[in-house]
Backbone as numpy.savetxt, mean C-alpha at the origin, in Angstrom:
# Nx Ny Nz CAx CAy CAz Cx Cy Cz
5.35 -13.50 16.02 4.47 -13.39 14.89 4.36 -14.74 14.19
3.14 -15.17 13.94 2.95 -16.46 13.29 2.75 -16.32 11.79
2.55 -15.13 11.29 2.31 -14.91 9.86 3.62 -14.82 9.11
3.49 -14.88 7.80 4.66 -14.75 6.93 4.43 -13.63 5.93
5.49 -13.17 5.32 5.40 -12.23 4.22 4.66 -10.95 4.55
3.79 -10.54 3.63 3.06 -9.29 3.79 2.14 -9.30 5.01
1.60 -10.45 5.35 0.75 -10.53 6.54 1.56 -10.18 7.79
2.79 -10.65 7.86 3.66 -10.31 9.00 3.97 -8.82 9.01
4.17 -8.23 7.84 4.41 -6.79 7.76 3.23 -6.02 8.33
2.01 -6.38 7.94 0.84 -5.66 8.42 0.67 -5.81 9.93
0.99 -6.97 10.47 0.94 -7.16 11.91 1.96 -6.26 12.60
3.16 -6.16 12.04 4.20 -5.31 12.62 3.83 -3.83 12.52
3.26 -3.42 11.39 2.82 -2.03 11.24 1.75 -1.68 12.28
0.76 -2.56 12.42 -0.32 -2.32 13.39 0.22 -2.27 14.82
1.13 -3.18 15.16 1.70 -3.20 16.50 2.52 -1.93 16.77
3.25 -1.47 15.78 4.05 -0.25 15.94 3.14 0.96 16.11
2.09 1.04 15.30 1.15 2.16 15.42 0.53 2.17 16.82
0.13 1.02 17.30 -0.49 0.93 18.63 0.51 1.31 19.73
1.73 0.80 19.61 2.76 1.07 20.62 3.07 2.56 20.74
2.98 3.28 19.62 3.32 4.70 19.62 2.09 5.61 19.66
0.90 5.02 19.85 -0.31 5.81 19.96 -0.71 6.50 18.67
-0.45 5.85 17.52 -0.75 6.43 16.22 -2.08 5.89 15.69
-2.86 6.75 15.07 -4.12 6.31 14.45 -3.87 5.64 13.11
-2.75 5.95 12.49 -2.37 5.34 11.22 -0.88 5.48 11.02
-0.28 4.46 10.42 1.15 4.46 10.12 1.35 3.88 8.74
2.10 4.60 7.91 2.39 4.13 6.55 3.89 4.21 6.32
4.39 3.25 5.56 5.78 3.26 5.14 5.81 3.04 3.63
6.91 3.43 3.01 7.05 3.24 1.57 8.42 2.65 1.27
8.45 1.86 0.20 9.71 1.32 -0.30 9.73 1.54 -1.81
10.92 1.59 -2.34 11.08 1.71 -3.79 11.58 0.37 -4.31
10.69 -0.35 -4.96 11.01 -1.67 -5.51 11.54 -1.48 -6.93
12.60 -2.21 -7.30 13.16 -2.03 -8.64 12.17 -2.33 -9.76
11.23 -3.24 -9.53 10.26 -3.59 -10.56 8.93 -2.87 -10.41
8.50 -2.60 -9.18 7.17 -2.05 -8.93 7.17 -0.56 -8.63
8.34 0.03 -8.41 8.42 1.45 -8.11 8.07 1.75 -6.66
7.60 2.96 -6.41 7.26 3.45 -5.06 5.99 2.75 -4.59
6.10 1.96 -3.52 4.98 1.20 -3.00 4.75 1.54 -1.54
3.48 1.79 -1.19 3.13 2.13 0.18 2.37 1.03 0.88
2.55 0.95 2.20 1.90 -0.03 3.06 1.41 0.72 4.29
0.23 0.38 4.81 -0.29 1.12 5.95 -1.15 0.24 6.85
-1.30 0.69 8.10 -2.15 0.00 9.07 -2.71 1.04 10.03
-3.77 0.65 10.73 -4.40 1.52 11.71 -5.73 2.05 11.22
-6.45 2.70 12.12 -7.77 3.23 11.78 -7.71 4.28 10.68
-6.61 5.00 10.58 -6.43 6.03 9.55 -5.52 5.54 8.41
-5.52 4.23 8.17 -4.62 3.64 7.17 -4.81 4.24 5.78
-6.04 4.41 5.33 -6.27 4.96 3.98 -5.67 6.35 3.86
-5.87 7.20 4.86 -5.37 8.57 4.79 -3.84 8.61 4.78
-3.19 7.85 5.66 -1.73 7.89 5.70 -1.12 7.21 4.47
-1.81 6.21 3.93 -1.32 5.59 2.69 -1.36 6.60 1.56
-2.46 7.33 1.43 -2.55 8.36 0.39 -1.45 9.41 0.57
-1.17 9.78 1.83 -0.11 10.76 2.10 1.26 10.24 1.67
1.55 9.00 1.98 2.89 8.48 1.69 3.08 8.19 0.20
2.05 7.79 -0.53 2.24 7.49 -1.96 2.13 8.74 -2.82
1.55 9.82 -2.29 1.43 11.03 -3.10 2.76 11.78 -3.23
3.73 11.43 -2.41 5.05 12.06 -2.45 6.12 10.99 -2.53
6.68 10.76 -3.73 7.68 9.68 -3.89 8.93 9.83 -3.01
9.17 11.01 -2.48 10.33 11.19 -1.60 10.01 10.81 -0.15
8.74 10.67 0.17 8.32 10.37 1.54 8.53 8.88 1.82
9.18 8.56 2.93 9.48 7.18 3.29 8.53 6.63 4.35
7.86 7.52 5.09 6.89 7.09 6.09 5.99 8.27 6.41
4.85 7.99 7.03 3.94 9.04 7.46 3.04 8.46 8.54
2.55 9.31 9.41 1.68 8.85 10.49 0.67 9.93 10.84
-0.41 9.49 11.47 -1.40 10.41 12.04 -1.68 9.96 13.45
-1.51 10.80 14.42 -0.85 12.10 14.32 0.65 11.91 14.06
1.24 12.91 13.46 2.67 12.85 13.15 3.46 13.09 14.43
4.25 12.11 14.89 4.99 12.28 16.14 6.18 13.24 15.96
6.61 13.83 17.06 7.78 14.73 17.03 9.03 13.95 16.65
9.13 12.72 17.12 10.28 11.86 16.85 9.77 10.62 16.11
10.37 10.28 14.96 9.91 9.09 14.23 10.06 7.84 15.08
9.11 6.91 14.95 9.27 5.62 15.65 10.59 4.97 15.24
11.29 4.39 16.20 12.59 3.80 15.92 12.50 2.61 14.97
11.32 2.04 14.82 11.14 0.84 13.99 11.00 1.13 12.50
10.95 2.38 12.08 10.64 2.72 10.69 11.54 1.99 9.69
12.84 2.05 9.87 13.75 1.42 8.90 13.63 -0.10 8.91
13.36 -0.68 10.06 13.14 -2.13 10.14 11.86 -2.50 9.39
10.81 -1.71 9.58 9.55 -1.95 8.86 9.73 -1.80 7.35
10.52 -0.83 6.93 10.77 -0.65 5.49 11.54 -1.84 4.92
12.51 -2.35 5.67 13.26 -3.53 5.22 12.35 -4.75 5.16
11.49 -4.90 6.16 10.53 -6.00 6.16 9.58 -5.89 4.97
9.14 -4.68 4.66 8.24 -4.48 3.51 8.92 -4.87 2.21
10.14 -4.44 2.01 10.87 -4.77 0.78 11.05 -6.28 0.65
11.41 -6.93 1.75 11.60 -8.38 1.73 10.29 -9.12 1.50
9.23 -8.70 2.20 7.93 -9.35 2.06 7.38 -9.19 0.64
7.61 -8.03 0.04 7.15 -7.80 -1.33 7.89 -8.72 -2.30
9.20 -8.85 -2.13 9.98 -9.76 -2.99 9.53 -11.20 -2.79
9.32 -11.60 -1.52 8.86 -12.96 -1.22 7.50 -13.22 -1.85
6.60 -12.25 -1.76 5.27 -12.40 -2.34 5.30 -12.59 -3.85
6.25 -11.95 -4.51 6.38 -12.13 -5.96 7.09 -13.42 -6.32
8.09 -13.78 -5.53 8.87 -14.99 -5.84 8.14 -16.26 -5.46
7.40 -16.25 -4.35 6.73 -17.45 -3.86 5.35 -17.08 -3.31
4.36 -16.87 -4.20 3.04 -16.44 -3.75 2.39 -17.41 -2.78
2.74 -18.68 -2.82 2.14 -19.67 -1.93 2.63 -19.53 -0.49
3.74 -18.79 -0.26 4.26 -18.61 1.09 3.29 -17.79 1.95
2.50 -16.93 1.32 1.53 -16.10 2.02 0.27 -16.04 1.17
-0.58 -17.10 1.23 -1.74 -17.18 0.35 -2.69 -15.98 0.45
-2.78 -15.38 1.64 -3.65 -14.22 1.80 -3.18 -13.03 0.97
-1.92 -13.02 0.59 -1.35 -11.88 -0.13 -1.37 -12.04 -1.64
-1.87 -13.16 -2.16 -1.80 -13.42 -3.60 -2.45 -12.31 -4.43
-3.68 -11.92 -4.06 -4.36 -10.88 -4.82 -3.63 -9.55 -4.67
-3.16 -9.26 -3.46 -2.43 -8.01 -3.25 -1.19 -7.92 -4.12
-0.41 -8.97 -4.15 0.82 -8.98 -4.95 0.49 -8.82 -6.43
-0.56 -9.48 -6.88 -0.96 -9.36 -8.28 -1.35 -7.92 -8.60
-2.14 -7.30 -7.74 -2.58 -5.92 -7.99 -1.40 -4.96 -7.91
-0.50 -5.16 -6.95 0.68 -4.29 -6.85 1.56 -4.37 -8.09
1.52 -5.49 -8.80 2.38 -5.65 -9.97 1.86 -4.88 -11.19
0.65 -4.33 -11.10 0.10 -3.56 -12.22 0.75 -2.18 -12.27
1.08 -1.70 -13.47 1.63 -0.35 -13.58 0.67 0.68 -12.99
1.24 1.70 -12.34 0.52 2.84 -11.78 -0.19 2.54 -10.46
-0.08 1.32 -9.93 -0.58 1.02 -8.59 0.56 1.31 -7.63
0.31 2.22 -6.68 1.39 2.66 -5.79 1.20 2.24 -4.34
0.03 1.76 -4.01 -0.21 1.32 -2.64 -1.43 0.44 -2.58
-1.47 -0.42 -1.58 -2.59 -1.35 -1.43 -2.91 -1.48 0.05
-4.21 -1.50 0.35 -4.69 -1.87 1.68 -5.47 -3.16 1.51
-5.24 -4.12 2.40 -6.04 -5.34 2.41 -7.04 -5.24 3.54
-8.31 -5.34 3.22 -9.37 -5.32 4.22 -10.19 -6.59 4.00
-9.84 -7.64 4.76 -10.49 -8.93 4.53 -10.13 -9.44 3.15
-11.16 -9.75 2.34 -10.94 -10.24 0.98 -10.93 -9.12 -0.05
-10.95 -7.88 0.42 -10.97 -6.73 -0.47 -9.58 -6.10 -0.51
-9.13 -5.83 -1.72 -7.86 -5.13 -1.93 -8.21 -3.74 -2.42
-7.81 -2.72 -1.63 -8.03 -1.33 -2.01 -6.72 -0.80 -2.58
-6.70 -0.56 -3.89 -5.47 -0.15 -4.56 -5.47 1.35 -4.81
-4.34 1.97 -4.54 -4.13 3.38 -4.83 -3.49 3.47 -6.21
-4.13 4.23 -7.10 -3.68 4.34 -8.48 -3.33 5.80 -8.76
-2.22 6.02 -9.44 -1.84 7.39 -9.81 -2.95 8.00 -10.66
-3.30 9.24 -10.33 -4.39 9.94 -11.03 -4.17 9.91 -12.54
-5.26 9.68 -13.25 -5.21 9.65 -14.71 -4.93 8.27 -15.29
-4.68 7.28 -14.43 -4.34 5.94 -14.91 -5.36 4.88 -14.52
-6.49 5.28 -13.96 -7.51 4.34 -13.52 -7.99 3.45 -14.65
-8.30 4.02 -15.81 -8.82 3.23 -16.92 -7.80 2.18 -17.39
-6.54 2.55 -17.38 -5.49 1.61 -17.77 -5.42 0.43 -16.79
-5.53 0.71 -15.49 -5.50 -0.35 -14.48 -6.75 -1.23 -14.62
-7.91 -0.61 -14.85 -9.15 -1.38 -15.04 -9.00 -2.31 -16.24
-8.43 -1.82 -17.33 -8.26 -2.65 -18.53 -7.34 -3.83 -18.25
-6.27 -3.61 -17.51 -5.36 -4.71 -17.18 -6.02 -5.73 -16.25
-6.80 -5.23 -15.28 -7.51 -6.15 -14.38 -8.52 -7.00 -15.14
-9.13 -6.42 -16.17 -10.16 -7.14 -16.94 -9.59 -8.36 -17.66
-8.31 -8.34 -17.99 -7.71 -9.46 -18.72 -6.76 -10.28 -17.84
-6.81 -10.05 -16.53 -5.94 -10.75 -15.60 -6.73 -11.84 -14.89
-6.10 -12.99 -14.72 -6.73 -14.10 -14.00 -6.57 -13.85 -12.50
-7.60 -13.24 -11.89 -7.55 -12.90 -10.47 -7.83 -14.13 -9.61
-7.17 -14.22 -8.45 -7.48 -15.32 -7.54 -8.96 -15.23 -7.12
-9.62 -16.36 -6.89 -11.04 -16.33 -6.52 -11.27 -15.75 -5.13
-12.48 -15.22 -4.94 -12.91 -14.82 -3.61 -12.50 -13.44 -3.16
-12.04 -12.59 -4.03 -11.63 -11.26 -3.61 -12.25 -10.19 -4.48
-12.14 -8.97 -4.05 -12.61 -7.81 -4.81 -11.51 -6.76 -4.80
-11.53 -5.91 -5.81 -10.54 -4.84 -5.92 -11.28 -3.50 -5.97
-10.85 -2.57 -5.16 -11.38 -1.20 -5.16 -10.22 -0.29 -5.53
-10.46 0.60 -6.49 -9.41 1.53 -6.92 -9.66 2.92 -6.36
-8.58 3.56 -5.87 -8.61 4.94 -5.39 -7.58 5.71 -6.21
-8.00 6.77 -6.88 -7.05 7.61 -7.60 -6.48 8.64 -6.64
-5.16 8.84 -6.73 -4.49 9.82 -5.89 -3.52 10.60 -6.76
-3.55 11.93 -6.61 -2.59 12.77 -7.33 -1.21 12.51 -6.75
-0.25 12.33 -7.62 1.11 12.07 -7.19 1.97 13.28 -7.54
2.66 13.81 -6.51 3.63 14.88 -6.71 3.02 16.09 -7.43
1.81 16.52 -7.03 1.19 17.70 -7.63 1.95 18.94 -7.18
2.13 19.91 -8.10 2.82 21.14 -7.72 2.07 21.86 -6.60
2.82 22.53 -5.71 2.22 23.23 -4.58 1.22 24.28 -5.06
0.09 24.34 -4.39 -0.91 25.33 -4.72 -1.86 24.92 -5.82
-1.55 23.83 -6.52 -2.44 23.36 -7.59 -3.17 22.12 -7.09
-4.49 22.20 -7.04 -5.22 21.01 -6.59 -5.13 19.91 -7.64
-4.94 18.70 -7.16 -4.92 17.55 -8.07 -6.35 17.08 -8.30
-6.51 16.05 -9.08 -7.85 15.50 -9.29 -8.43 15.04 -7.96
-9.71 15.16 -7.82 -10.39 14.74 -6.59 -10.33 13.21 -6.50
-9.85 12.67 -5.37 -9.80 11.22 -5.24 -11.18 10.60 -5.35
-11.26 9.47 -6.02 -12.52 8.74 -6.08 -12.22 7.27 -5.98
-13.18 6.53 -5.50 -13.03 5.08 -5.35 -14.00 4.40 -6.28
-13.61 3.25 -6.79 -14.48 2.49 -7.67 -14.24 1.01 -7.42
-15.33 0.27 -7.24 -15.24 -1.17 -7.06 -15.12 -1.84 -8.41
-14.10 -2.70 -8.55 -13.88 -3.42 -9.81 -14.23 -4.87 -9.61
């Protein structure tokens, strides 16, 4: 792998998903400062990311869900935790991740997908306006866009949560 930090994590996630025949693979880590954070790759990345961040107890998720978890899951989780810390401590180490790290540092953002120069952030339902207000006063790196997706987190069984919606910021 020639990439560093979060870029290396995404390469490893994509390679693992491909190796195991998965359409999407997501992992989650609990960061002491950022809370439950999800990372995903593959054609079904958005769906598996929403699945993994909607349940704070979930450490990984995939589509299709394999009978046996990929052996790399704990290594990927360790890489995610390290890459996230590196991205916060030294943003210049992975310039492509600067906007992602900034968006992840906002309260109520639980997951991020990077698609080119677009950062798609998963926001806990009911907190979209708060995240929009913080983004409005934040000095964002040039050349990127942020899309917010609201996701119900830990909704009681049988009760539908708010309908997910996306909004370009």
